[in-house]
């Protein structure tokens, strides 16, 4: 069973989500509440589903940044605004779904994020691409990477896992891990979500 915590200030959303996940027989909602106090320091969770706006007018980006080292955070929001999407990813979220997404997308997102993957629906991925493709007033220089690092980063942008990248490149996973660590240092990113965002931004800037 995949252990889930749900934090959303709307009771109806929470209860509906709990019912949906229970009906699959694959997920167990072990914590559910209107605010982050419900976590109470518990860390034996596979995914934390977190509403982006918890009863306030500002997105909880600081909370995402603080929680992402401890939990696989899947943001759930009524907002599909590009800024909200990009900022949540940069804060450390491993995925983002909207409250209007079909139920099957939520279960797919949870499986992906629980496996420490990264999830965006096709519609949100298009929004992210469009946002990152917008010209910046003062674009930062493209950091130079080694050819194998560039290849690794390209696979990351396509959503492949580290094991899949290793098989496609014909190398050991430990070598992929080494490439990733070097890329992170060079691009100055801290987690996989930020790495994916940097990879997508790099691809768009090269077009």
PDB file of C-alpha atoms in Angstrom, residues 4-143:
ATOM      1  CA  UNK A   4      -0.585   9.118   1.562  1.00  0.00           C
ATOM      2  CA  UNK A   5      -1.078  12.311   3.562  1.00  0.00           C
ATOM      3  CA  UNK A   6      -3.598  14.871   2.297  1.00  0.00           C
ATOM      4  CA  UNK A   7      -3.435  18.516   3.382  1.00  0.00           C
ATOM      5  CA  UNK A   8      -6.211  20.708   1.979  1.00  0.00           C
ATOM      6  CA  UNK A   9      -8.351  23.306   3.728  1.00  0.00           C
ATOM      7  CA  UNK A  10     -11.498  22.198   1.864  1.00  0.00           C
ATOM      8  CA  UNK A  11     -13.197  19.296   3.626  1.00  0.00           C
ATOM      9  CA  UNK A  12     -15.143  18.242   0.539  1.00  0.00           C
ATOM     10  CA  UNK A  13     -11.987  17.977  -1.573  1.00  0.00           C
ATOM     11  CA  UNK A  14     -10.202  15.992   1.132  1.00  0.00           C
ATOM     12  CA  UNK A  15     -13.035  13.559   1.727  1.00  0.00           C
ATOM     13  CA  UNK A  16     -13.605  13.040  -1.999  1.00  0.00           C
ATOM     14  CA  UNK A  17      -9.939  12.340  -2.536  1.00  0.00           C
ATOM     15  CA  UNK A  18      -9.835   9.928   0.397  1.00  0.00           C
ATOM     16  CA  UNK A  19     -12.811   8.026  -1.046  1.00  0.00           C
ATOM     17  CA  UNK A  20     -11.213   7.882  -4.503  1.00  0.00           C
ATOM     18  CA  UNK A  21      -7.907   6.558  -3.204  1.00  0.00           C
ATOM     19  CA  UNK A  22      -9.486   4.038  -0.835  1.00  0.00           C
ATOM     20  CA  UNK A  23     -11.585   2.618  -3.679  1.00  0.00           C
ATOM     21  CA  UNK A  24      -8.470   1.672  -5.665  1.00  0.00           C
ATOM     22  CA  UNK A  25      -7.149  -0.680  -2.975  1.00  0.00           C
ATOM     23  CA  UNK A  26      -3.686   0.620  -3.791  1.00  0.00           C
ATOM     24  CA  UNK A  27      -3.426   3.696  -1.575  1.00  0.00           C
ATOM     25  CA  UNK A  28      -3.880   4.290   2.145  1.00  0.00           C
ATOM     26  CA  UNK A  29      -4.618   7.798   3.409  1.00  0.00           C
ATOM     27  CA  UNK A  30      -2.895   7.702   6.795  1.00  0.00           C
ATOM     28  CA  UNK A  31      -3.103  11.436   7.540  1.00  0.00           C
ATOM     29  CA  UNK A  32      -5.640  14.046   6.456  1.00  0.00           C
ATOM     30  CA  UNK A  33      -6.175  17.589   7.640  1.00  0.00           C
ATOM     31  CA  UNK A  34      -6.799  21.241   6.915  1.00  0.00           C
ATOM     32  CA  UNK A  35      -3.242  22.371   7.670  1.00  0.00           C
ATOM     33  CA  UNK A  36       0.312  21.097   8.000  1.00  0.00           C
ATOM     34  CA  UNK A  37      -0.012  20.483  11.737  1.00  0.00           C
ATOM     35  CA  UNK A  38      -1.588  17.143  10.861  1.00  0.00           C
ATOM     36  CA  UNK A  39       1.850  15.836   9.823  1.00  0.00           C
ATOM     37  CA  UNK A  40       3.104  16.114  13.424  1.00  0.00           C
ATOM     38  CA  UNK A  41       6.634  15.170  12.381  1.00  0.00           C
ATOM     39  CA  UNK A  42       5.599  11.866  10.792  1.00  0.00           C
ATOM     40  CA  UNK A  43       7.877  10.923   7.925  1.00  0.00           C
ATOM     41  CA  UNK A  44       6.855   7.336   7.013  1.00  0.00           C
ATOM     42  CA  UNK A  45       4.831   8.589   4.057  1.00  0.00           C
ATOM     43  CA  UNK A  46       5.184   7.834   0.369  1.00  0.00           C
ATOM     44  CA  UNK A  47       3.501  11.012  -0.874  1.00  0.00           C
ATOM     45  CA  UNK A  48       2.290  14.265   0.657  1.00  0.00           C
ATOM     46  CA  UNK A  49      -0.582  15.764  -1.359  1.00  0.00           C
ATOM     47  CA  UNK A  50      -0.486  19.476  -0.610  1.00  0.00           C
ATOM     48  CA  UNK A  51      -2.936  22.175  -1.649  1.00  0.00           C
ATOM     49  CA  UNK A  52      -0.965  25.111  -3.025  1.00  0.00           C
ATOM     50  CA  UNK A  53      -3.211  27.707  -1.386  1.00  0.00           C
ATOM     51  CA  UNK A  54      -4.040  26.712   2.190  1.00  0.00           C
ATOM     52  CA  UNK A  55      -6.762  29.210   3.021  1.00  0.00           C
ATOM     53  CA  UNK A  56      -4.587  32.214   2.154  1.00  0.00           C
ATOM     54  CA  UNK A  57      -3.934  34.346  -0.914  1.00  0.00           C
ATOM     55  CA  UNK A  58      -0.274  33.337  -1.264  1.00  0.00           C
ATOM     56  CA  UNK A  59       1.000  29.931  -2.430  1.00  0.00           C
ATOM     57  CA  UNK A  60       2.727  27.893   0.276  1.00  0.00           C
ATOM     58  CA  UNK A  61       6.097  27.873  -1.500  1.00  0.00           C
ATOM     59  CA  UNK A  62       8.123  28.192   1.695  1.00  0.00           C
ATOM     60  CA  UNK A  63       6.350  25.135   3.106  1.00  0.00           C
ATOM     61  CA  UNK A  64       7.086  23.179  -0.079  1.00  0.00           C
ATOM     62  CA  UNK A  65      10.766  24.108   0.125  1.00  0.00           C
ATOM     63  CA  UNK A  66      10.922  23.046   3.778  1.00  0.00           C
ATOM     64  CA  UNK A  67       8.967  19.813   3.299  1.00  0.00           C
ATOM     65  CA  UNK A  68      10.448  18.572   0.006  1.00  0.00           C
ATOM     66  CA  UNK A  69      13.639  17.171   1.625  1.00  0.00           C
ATOM     67  CA  UNK A  70      11.408  15.080   3.931  1.00  0.00           C
ATOM     68  CA  UNK A  71       8.475  14.146   1.694  1.00  0.00           C
ATOM     69  CA  UNK A  72       7.649  13.447  -1.928  1.00  0.00           C
ATOM     70  CA  UNK A  73       5.405  16.478  -2.379  1.00  0.00           C
ATOM     71  CA  UNK A  74       2.613  16.378  -4.956  1.00  0.00           C
ATOM     72  CA  UNK A  75       1.006  19.801  -5.282  1.00  0.00           C
ATOM     73  CA  UNK A  76      -2.742  19.861  -5.891  1.00  0.00           C
ATOM     74  CA  UNK A  77      -4.333  23.170  -6.832  1.00  0.00           C
ATOM     75  CA  UNK A  78      -7.231  24.821  -8.581  1.00  0.00           C
ATOM     76  CA  UNK A  79      -4.623  27.046 -10.234  1.00  0.00           C
ATOM     77  CA  UNK A  80      -2.994  26.237 -13.556  1.00  0.00           C
ATOM     78  CA  UNK A  81      -1.200  29.591 -13.715  1.00  0.00           C
ATOM     79  CA  UNK A  82       2.320  29.266 -15.129  1.00  0.00           C
ATOM     80  CA  UNK A  83       3.900  31.181 -12.249  1.00  0.00           C
ATOM     81  CA  UNK A  84       2.304  28.897  -9.657  1.00  0.00           C
ATOM     82  CA  UNK A  85       3.431  25.820 -11.566  1.00  0.00           C
ATOM     83  CA  UNK A  86       7.005  26.989 -12.075  1.00  0.00           C
ATOM     84  CA  UNK A  87       7.446  28.297  -8.529  1.00  0.00           C
ATOM     85  CA  UNK A  88       6.085  25.093  -6.991  1.00  0.00           C
ATOM     86  CA  UNK A  89       8.498  22.991  -9.034  1.00  0.00           C
ATOM     87  CA  UNK A  90      11.426  25.233  -8.212  1.00  0.00           C
ATOM     88  CA  UNK A  91      10.488  25.019  -4.520  1.00  0.00           C
ATOM     89  CA  UNK A  92      10.919  21.242  -4.691  1.00  0.00           C
ATOM     90  CA  UNK A  93       7.551  19.694  -5.618  1.00  0.00           C
ATOM     91  CA  UNK A  94       7.849  16.367  -7.441  1.00  0.00           C
ATOM     92  CA  UNK A  95       4.572  16.821  -9.247  1.00  0.00           C
ATOM     93  CA  UNK A  96       1.643  19.145  -9.853  1.00  0.00           C
ATOM     94  CA  UNK A  97      -1.989  18.317 -10.591  1.00  0.00           C
ATOM     95  CA  UNK A  98      -5.033  20.538 -10.833  1.00  0.00           C
ATOM     96  CA  UNK A  99      -8.333  19.887  -9.095  1.00  0.00           C
ATOM     97  CA  UNK A 100     -10.005  19.690 -12.495  1.00  0.00           C
ATOM     98  CA  UNK A 101      -7.784  16.832 -13.690  1.00  0.00           C
ATOM     99  CA  UNK A 102      -9.442  13.421 -14.247  1.00  0.00           C
ATOM    100  CA  UNK A 103      -9.275  10.989 -11.318  1.00  0.00           C
ATOM    101  CA  UNK A 104      -7.028   8.571 -13.194  1.00  0.00           C
ATOM    102  CA  UNK A 105      -4.390  11.293 -13.567  1.00  0.00           C
ATOM    103  CA  UNK A 106      -4.238  11.677  -9.790  1.00  0.00           C
ATOM    104  CA  UNK A 107      -3.590   7.967  -9.278  1.00  0.00           C
ATOM    105  CA  UNK A 108      -0.962   7.994 -12.025  1.00  0.00           C
ATOM    106  CA  UNK A 109       0.685  11.034 -10.443  1.00  0.00           C
ATOM    107  CA  UNK A 110       0.736   9.361  -7.028  1.00  0.00           C
ATOM    108  CA  UNK A 111       2.373   6.198  -8.363  1.00  0.00           C
ATOM    109  CA  UNK A 112       5.000   8.264 -10.172  1.00  0.00           C
ATOM    110  CA  UNK A 113       5.778  10.560  -7.250  1.00  0.00           C
ATOM    111  CA  UNK A 114       5.803   7.671  -4.743  1.00  0.00           C
ATOM    112  CA  UNK A 115       8.526   6.084  -6.895  1.00  0.00           C
ATOM    113  CA  UNK A 116      10.448   9.386  -6.626  1.00  0.00           C
ATOM    114  CA  UNK A 117       9.653  10.276 -10.204  1.00  0.00           C
ATOM    115  CA  UNK A 118       8.304  13.588 -11.486  1.00  0.00           C
ATOM    116  CA  UNK A 119       4.780  14.111 -12.799  1.00  0.00           C
ATOM    117  CA  UNK A 120       2.982  16.738 -14.838  1.00  0.00           C
ATOM    118  CA  UNK A 121      -0.091  16.158 -16.967  1.00  0.00           C
ATOM    119  CA  UNK A 122       0.315  16.805 -20.685  1.00  0.00           C
ATOM    120  CA  UNK A 123      -1.632  20.054 -20.363  1.00  0.00           C
ATOM    121  CA  UNK A 124       0.532  21.350 -17.532  1.00  0.00           C
ATOM    122  CA  UNK A 125       3.695  20.278 -19.357  1.00  0.00           C
ATOM    123  CA  UNK A 126       2.584  22.412 -22.318  1.00  0.00           C
ATOM    124  CA  UNK A 127       2.027  25.368 -19.982  1.00  0.00           C
ATOM    125  CA  UNK A 128       5.467  24.875 -18.475  1.00  0.00           C
ATOM    126  CA  UNK A 129       7.125  24.635 -21.885  1.00  0.00           C
ATOM    127  CA  UNK A 130       5.389  27.787 -23.074  1.00  0.00           C
ATOM    128  CA  UNK A 131       6.399  29.663 -19.945  1.00  0.00           C
ATOM    129  CA  UNK A 132      10.017  28.584 -20.139  1.00  0.00           C
ATOM    130  CA  UNK A 133      10.131  29.397 -23.838  1.00  0.00           C
ATOM    131  CA  UNK A 134       9.158  33.011 -23.203  1.00  0.00           C
ATOM    132  CA  UNK A 135      12.146  35.321 -23.779  1.00  0.00           C
ATOM    133  CA  UNK A 136      13.853  36.586 -20.653  1.00  0.00           C
ATOM    134  CA  UNK A 137      15.084  40.188 -20.496  1.00  0.00           C
ATOM    135  CA  UNK A 138      18.575  39.201 -19.359  1.00  0.00           C
ATOM    136  CA  UNK A 139      19.169  35.546 -20.167  1.00  0.00           C
ATOM    137  CA  UNK A 140      21.852  33.871 -18.110  1.00  0.00           C
ATOM    138  CA  UNK A 141      24.692  32.219 -20.059  1.00  0.00           C
ATOM    139  CA  UNK A 142      24.293  28.516 -20.801  1.00  0.00           C
ATOM    140  CA  UNK A 143      26.581  26.538 -18.497  1.00  0.00           C
TER     141      UNK A 143
END
